[in-house]
Tab-separated table of C-alpha atoms in Angstrom:
chain	number	residue	atom	x	y	z
A	28	MET	CA	-26.763	-63.186	33.182
A	29	LYS	CA	-25.523	-66.789	33.095
A	30	ILE	CA	-23.648	-68.629	35.813
A	31	LEU	CA	-20.608	-70.473	34.452
A	32	ARG	CA	-19.025	-72.145	37.490
A	33	VAL	CA	-19.603	-72.446	41.245
A	34	THR	CA	-16.878	-73.492	43.710
A	35	THR	CA	-17.268	-73.756	47.476
A	36	ASN	CA	-15.494	-74.743	50.687
A	37	ASN	CA	-17.174	-75.671	53.988
A	38	PHE	CA	-20.610	-76.033	52.451
A	39	LYS	CA	-22.245	-78.815	54.433
A	40	LEU	CA	-20.527	-82.128	53.607
A	41	CYS	CA	-18.981	-81.007	50.300
A	42	GLU	CA	-15.288	-81.697	49.912
A	43	ASN	CA	-12.939	-78.720	49.650
A	44	ASN	CA	-13.075	-76.889	46.326
A	45	PHE	CA	-16.306	-78.649	45.392
A	46	THR	CA	-17.143	-77.361	41.903
A	47	ILE	CA	-20.200	-77.372	39.654
A	48	ASP	CA	-19.242	-76.424	36.096
A	49	PHE	CA	-21.883	-75.257	33.619
A	50	ILE	CA	-19.486	-75.119	30.655
A	51	PRO	CA	-19.085	-78.340	28.616
A	52	LYS	CA	-15.520	-79.600	28.288
A	53	ALA	CA	-15.971	-82.159	25.491
A	54	ASN	CA	-16.112	-81.335	21.794
A	55	LYS	CA	-19.510	-79.932	20.829
A	56	THR	CA	-21.460	-81.371	17.908
A	57	GLU	CA	-24.130	-79.516	15.957
A	58	GLU	CA	-26.729	-81.734	17.636
A	59	ASP	CA	-25.371	-80.756	21.056
A	60	LYS	CA	-25.639	-77.085	20.157
A	61	GLU	CA	-29.213	-77.475	18.967
A	62	PHE	CA	-30.671	-79.523	21.803
A	63	GLU	CA	-28.351	-79.643	24.835
A	64	LEU	CA	-26.483	-76.347	24.920
A	65	TYR	CA	-27.242	-72.633	25.072
A	66	GLU	CA	-24.887	-70.180	23.358
A	67	VAL	CA	-24.289	-67.316	25.775
A	68	ASP	CA	-21.861	-65.539	23.462
A	69	THR	CA	-19.794	-66.508	20.432
A	70	ASP	CA	-18.478	-70.039	21.124
A	71	LEU	CA	-19.385	-69.746	24.823
A	72	PHE	CA	-21.887	-72.477	25.656
A	73	VAL	CA	-23.545	-73.615	28.870
A	74	TYR	CA	-25.742	-76.631	29.536
A	75	ARG	CA	-29.473	-76.037	29.225
A	76	THR	CA	-30.134	-78.622	31.936
A	77	LEU	CA	-28.015	-80.192	34.679
A	78	CYS	CA	-28.807	-83.551	36.254
A	79	PHE	CA	-27.256	-85.007	39.412
A	80	ILE	CA	-27.117	-88.815	39.474
A	81	GLY	CA	-25.870	-90.956	42.338
A	82	LYS	CA	-26.630	-93.407	45.106
A	83	ASN	CA	-28.592	-92.472	48.219
A	84	ALA	CA	-26.613	-90.127	50.472
A	85	SER	CA	-24.084	-89.441	47.703
A	86	GLY	CA	-24.619	-85.666	47.830
A	87	LYS	CA	-27.275	-84.928	45.194
A	88	THR	CA	-29.415	-82.855	47.562
A	89	THR	CA	-26.340	-81.039	48.876
A	90	ALA	CA	-25.398	-80.035	45.319
A	91	THR	CA	-28.891	-78.705	44.606
A	92	ASP	CA	-28.870	-76.922	47.974
A	93	LEU	CA	-25.656	-75.165	46.949
A	94	LEU	CA	-27.211	-73.992	43.689
A	95	SER	CA	-30.321	-72.850	45.574
A	96	VAL	CA	-28.145	-70.602	47.758
A	97	VAL	CA	-26.250	-69.239	44.743
A	98	TYR	CA	-29.411	-68.470	42.752
A	99	ASP	CA	-30.929	-66.900	45.853
A	100	ILE	CA	-27.956	-64.533	46.109
A	101	PHE	CA	-28.120	-63.629	42.417
A	102	THR	CA	-31.894	-63.148	42.484
A	103	SER	CA	-32.478	-61.293	45.751
A	104	LEU	CA	-28.861	-60.095	46.330
A	105	LYS	CA	-29.002	-61.631	49.803
A	106	ILE	CA	-29.782	-64.970	51.424
A	107	GLU	CA	-33.524	-64.927	51.811
A	108	ASP	CA	-35.491	-67.846	50.352
A	109	SER	CA	-32.690	-70.369	50.957
A	110	LYS	CA	-31.978	-69.474	54.591
A	111	SER	CA	-33.507	-72.740	55.820
A	112	ILE	CA	-30.794	-74.649	53.936
A	113	LEU	CA	-28.074	-73.051	56.090
A	114	LYS	CA	-30.008	-72.863	59.348
A	115	HIS	CA	-28.071	-75.608	61.128
A	116	TRP	CA	-24.686	-74.903	59.548
A	117	ASN	CA	-22.329	-72.747	61.630
A	118	GLN	CA	-19.067	-72.815	59.666
A	119	THR	CA	-17.893	-70.014	57.408
A	120	ILE	CA	-18.763	-70.885	53.803
A	121	ASN	CA	-16.364	-69.822	51.043
A	122	LEU	CA	-18.013	-69.196	47.695
A	123	GLU	CA	-16.599	-68.409	44.256
A	124	VAL	CA	-18.875	-67.846	41.263
A	125	TYR	CA	-17.970	-67.095	37.657
A	126	PHE	CA	-20.772	-65.623	35.565
A	127	TYR	CA	-21.407	-63.887	32.259
A	128	HIS	CA	-23.233	-60.560	32.049
A	129	GLU	CA	-23.408	-58.137	29.117
A	130	GLN	CA	-20.306	-59.253	27.156
A	131	THR	CA	-18.257	-59.514	30.351
A	132	ILE	CA	-17.092	-62.418	32.524
A	133	TYR	CA	-17.185	-61.754	36.260
A	134	ARG	CA	-15.611	-63.559	39.208
A	135	TYR	CA	-17.400	-63.098	42.529
A	136	VAL	CA	-15.910	-64.336	45.809
A	137	THR	CA	-17.377	-64.075	49.288
A	138	ASP	CA	-17.578	-65.685	52.713
A	139	ILE	CA	-21.022	-66.407	54.152
A	140	VAL	CA	-21.398	-66.308	57.936
A	141	LYS	CA	-24.208	-66.225	60.463
A	142	ASP	CA	-24.894	-62.988	62.296
A	143	THR	CA	-23.051	-63.287	65.630
A	144	ILE	CA	-24.576	-60.142	67.129
A	145	LEU	CA	-28.276	-60.945	66.893
A	146	LEU	CA	-27.549	-64.679	67.328
A	147	LYS	CA	-30.314	-65.712	64.955
A	148	ASP	CA	-30.243	-68.780	62.731
A	149	ASP	CA	-31.841	-67.022	59.768
A	150	ILE	CA	-29.649	-63.940	59.292
A	151	PHE	CA	-26.583	-64.399	57.075
A	152	LEU	CA	-23.876	-61.884	56.280
A	153	PHE	CA	-21.346	-61.471	53.471
A	154	GLU	CA	-17.698	-60.980	54.405
A	155	ASN	CA	-14.496	-60.514	52.368
A	156	GLN	CA	-16.499	-59.849	49.216
A	157	LYS	CA	-14.608	-59.180	45.988
A	158	LEU	CA	-15.667	-58.741	42.386
A	159	PHE	CA	-13.441	-59.066	39.310
A	160	LYS	CA	-14.121	-58.739	35.592
A	161	LYS	CA	-12.748	-59.159	32.097
A	162	VAL	CA	-14.285	-58.546	28.674
A	163	TYR	CA	-15.251	-61.782	26.957
A	164	ARG	CA	-13.569	-62.520	23.649
A	165	LYS	CA	-13.744	-65.689	21.606
A	166	THR	CA	-9.942	-65.856	21.574
A	167	ASN	CA	-9.640	-66.093	25.370
A	168	ILE	CA	-12.298	-68.734	25.992
A	169	LYS	CA	-9.670	-71.162	27.342
A	170	ASP	CA	-8.638	-68.584	29.943
A	171	ILE	CA	-12.089	-67.998	31.400
A	172	PHE	CA	-11.074	-69.436	34.771
A	173	ASN	CA	-7.546	-68.011	34.790
A	174	ASN	CA	-7.721	-65.558	37.688
A	175	GLU	CA	-4.664	-63.636	36.510
A	176	LYS	CA	-6.672	-62.334	33.546
A	177	TYR	CA	-9.217	-60.510	35.728
A	178	GLU	CA	-9.106	-56.946	36.998
A	179	PRO	CA	-10.641	-56.019	40.369
A	180	ILE	CA	-13.741	-53.842	40.539
A	181	GLU	CA	-13.642	-51.119	43.155
A	182	ILE	CA	-16.832	-51.072	45.216
A	183	LYS	CA	-17.478	-47.467	46.226
A	184	THR	CA	-20.937	-47.888	47.713
A	185	SER	CA	-21.207	-48.635	51.425
A	186	LEU	CA	-23.596	-51.565	51.693
A	187	PRO	CA	-25.006	-53.451	54.681
A	188	LYS	CA	-23.227	-56.753	55.290
A	189	SER	CA	-26.453	-58.613	54.641
A	190	LEU	CA	-26.450	-57.385	51.007
A	191	SER	CA	-24.201	-58.784	48.294
A	192	ILE	CA	-21.896	-56.381	46.446
A	193	LEU	CA	-23.506	-57.739	43.298
A	194	TYR	CA	-25.900	-54.876	43.932
A	195	GLU	CA	-23.134	-52.604	42.635
A	196	LEU	CA	-23.325	-54.427	39.314
A	197	PHE	CA	-27.062	-55.022	38.967
A	198	LYS	CA	-28.094	-51.861	40.879
A	199	VAL	CA	-31.736	-52.843	41.264
A	200	LEU	CA	-33.641	-56.006	42.045
A	201	SER	CA	-35.055	-57.603	38.928
A	202	THR	CA	-35.949	-60.999	37.513
A	203	ARG	CA	-32.476	-62.381	36.683
A	204	GLY	CA	-33.511	-65.962	37.234
A	205	VAL	CA	-36.285	-68.191	38.452
A	206	TYR	CA	-35.468	-71.085	40.761
A	207	ILE	CA	-37.270	-73.463	43.074
A	208	THR	CA	-35.470	-74.636	46.212
A	209	SER	CA	-34.646	-78.317	46.480
A	210	ASP	CA	-36.793	-78.892	49.568
A	211	ASP	CA	-40.094	-77.840	47.972
A	212	THR	CA	-42.911	-80.388	47.872
A	213	ILE	CA	-44.483	-81.480	44.589
A	214	ASN	CA	-47.732	-79.585	45.141
A	215	LEU	CA	-45.878	-76.443	46.116
A	216	THR	CA	-43.680	-76.792	43.029
A	217	TYR	CA	-46.728	-76.807	40.736
A	218	ASP	CA	-48.160	-73.834	42.584
A	219	ILE	CA	-44.914	-71.877	42.242
A	220	THR	CA	-44.643	-72.801	38.559
A	221	PHE	CA	-48.024	-71.306	37.700
A	222	ASN	CA	-47.324	-68.283	39.883
A	223	ILE	CA	-44.136	-67.805	37.863
A	224	TYR	CA	-46.223	-67.818	34.689
A	225	LYS	CA	-48.582	-65.215	36.155
A	226	HIS	CA	-45.595	-63.083	37.066
A	227	LEU	CA	-43.858	-63.370	33.688
A	228	GLY	CA	-46.995	-63.174	31.585
A	229	ASP	CA	-47.140	-64.250	27.958
A	230	THR	CA	-43.409	-64.004	27.181
A	231	GLU	CA	-40.912	-66.093	25.254
A	232	ILE	CA	-39.114	-67.117	28.460
A	233	ILE	CA	-41.868	-69.557	29.418
A	234	LYS	CA	-41.587	-71.675	26.230
A	235	PRO	CA	-38.142	-73.273	26.823
A	236	ILE	CA	-39.159	-73.977	30.432
A	237	LEU	CA	-42.241	-75.856	29.235
A	238	LYS	CA	-40.238	-77.856	26.688
A	239	ILE	CA	-37.994	-79.197	29.446
A	240	PHE	CA	-40.986	-81.082	30.843
A	241	ASP	CA	-42.803	-81.891	27.585
A	242	GLU	CA	-41.237	-81.341	24.162
A	243	HIS	CA	-44.687	-81.425	22.527
A	244	ILE	CA	-45.954	-78.344	24.379
A	245	GLU	CA	-45.824	-75.252	22.203
A	246	ASN	CA	-47.407	-72.616	24.421
A	247	ILE	CA	-49.648	-71.906	27.392
A	248	LYS	CA	-52.113	-69.055	27.716
A	249	MET	CA	-53.831	-67.874	30.885
A	250	LEU	CA	-57.568	-67.285	30.442
A	251	SER	CA	-58.263	-66.380	34.053
A	252	GLU	CA	-56.773	-66.841	37.511
A	253	ASP	CA	-57.434	-70.589	37.491
A	254	LYS	CA	-57.901	-71.484	33.810
A	255	PHE	CA	-55.219	-72.072	31.187
A	256	ILE	CA	-55.109	-73.279	27.581
A	257	ILE	CA	-52.210	-75.594	26.774
A	258	ASN	CA	-51.305	-75.815	23.078
A	259	SER	CA	-49.466	-78.987	22.107
A	260	LYS	CA	-48.366	-80.627	18.880
A	261	THR	CA	-50.641	-83.550	19.751
A	262	PHE	CA	-53.590	-81.872	21.469
A	263	SER	CA	-55.150	-78.627	22.664
A	264	LYS	CA	-57.088	-78.570	25.895
A	265	LYS	CA	-58.240	-76.334	28.698
A	266	ASP	CA	-56.744	-77.051	32.086
A	267	LYS	CA	-58.162	-75.898	35.429
């Protein structure tokens, strides 16, 4: 599963139809394809890494907060780990997400609201949820965000309002993505990173993550709960 575009209204101080696009618009060189882009399907590329640059108070944290909420929904199928981001926000949030999954492009739309019955700041509900799909083909890449090309998916399962209808697509909770919320401290980030490794084990998924931070790192192996061996092109050492 790969997210292709996120659009929102009423999310904190974002302007209406605030959009984060993961698909590059410029012409792609062979160097881009090798180092900067990931090919999801034939001729469908997304950025490997996104970076938000701007002055203080320009909205960088707000943008990462938005992605934290989106990845939370796609990982846990509800708003769980990112609930603190929305704690003091009382407006209805409109969310639209395009994503790729198993040769198909999906369009997911929903409103996010606070629970008005229990009157708690940490319970969020999904309203007006809809899910659309179309089979991805190389020939229709320019129409990915043309809503007329999508067909609605009928949701037959009766789900609690606190659970996203994405459950109908994914069916079970699984590791679809790994994210760290934007308000984590540095020490906590390191702790979560190594816990992620323990959870994933010795798999190929950890290698591209490591290369983001140090291109010389080739692999990491856990010897025990608190000892690791880091293999690099320039050195090999044991880290505690």
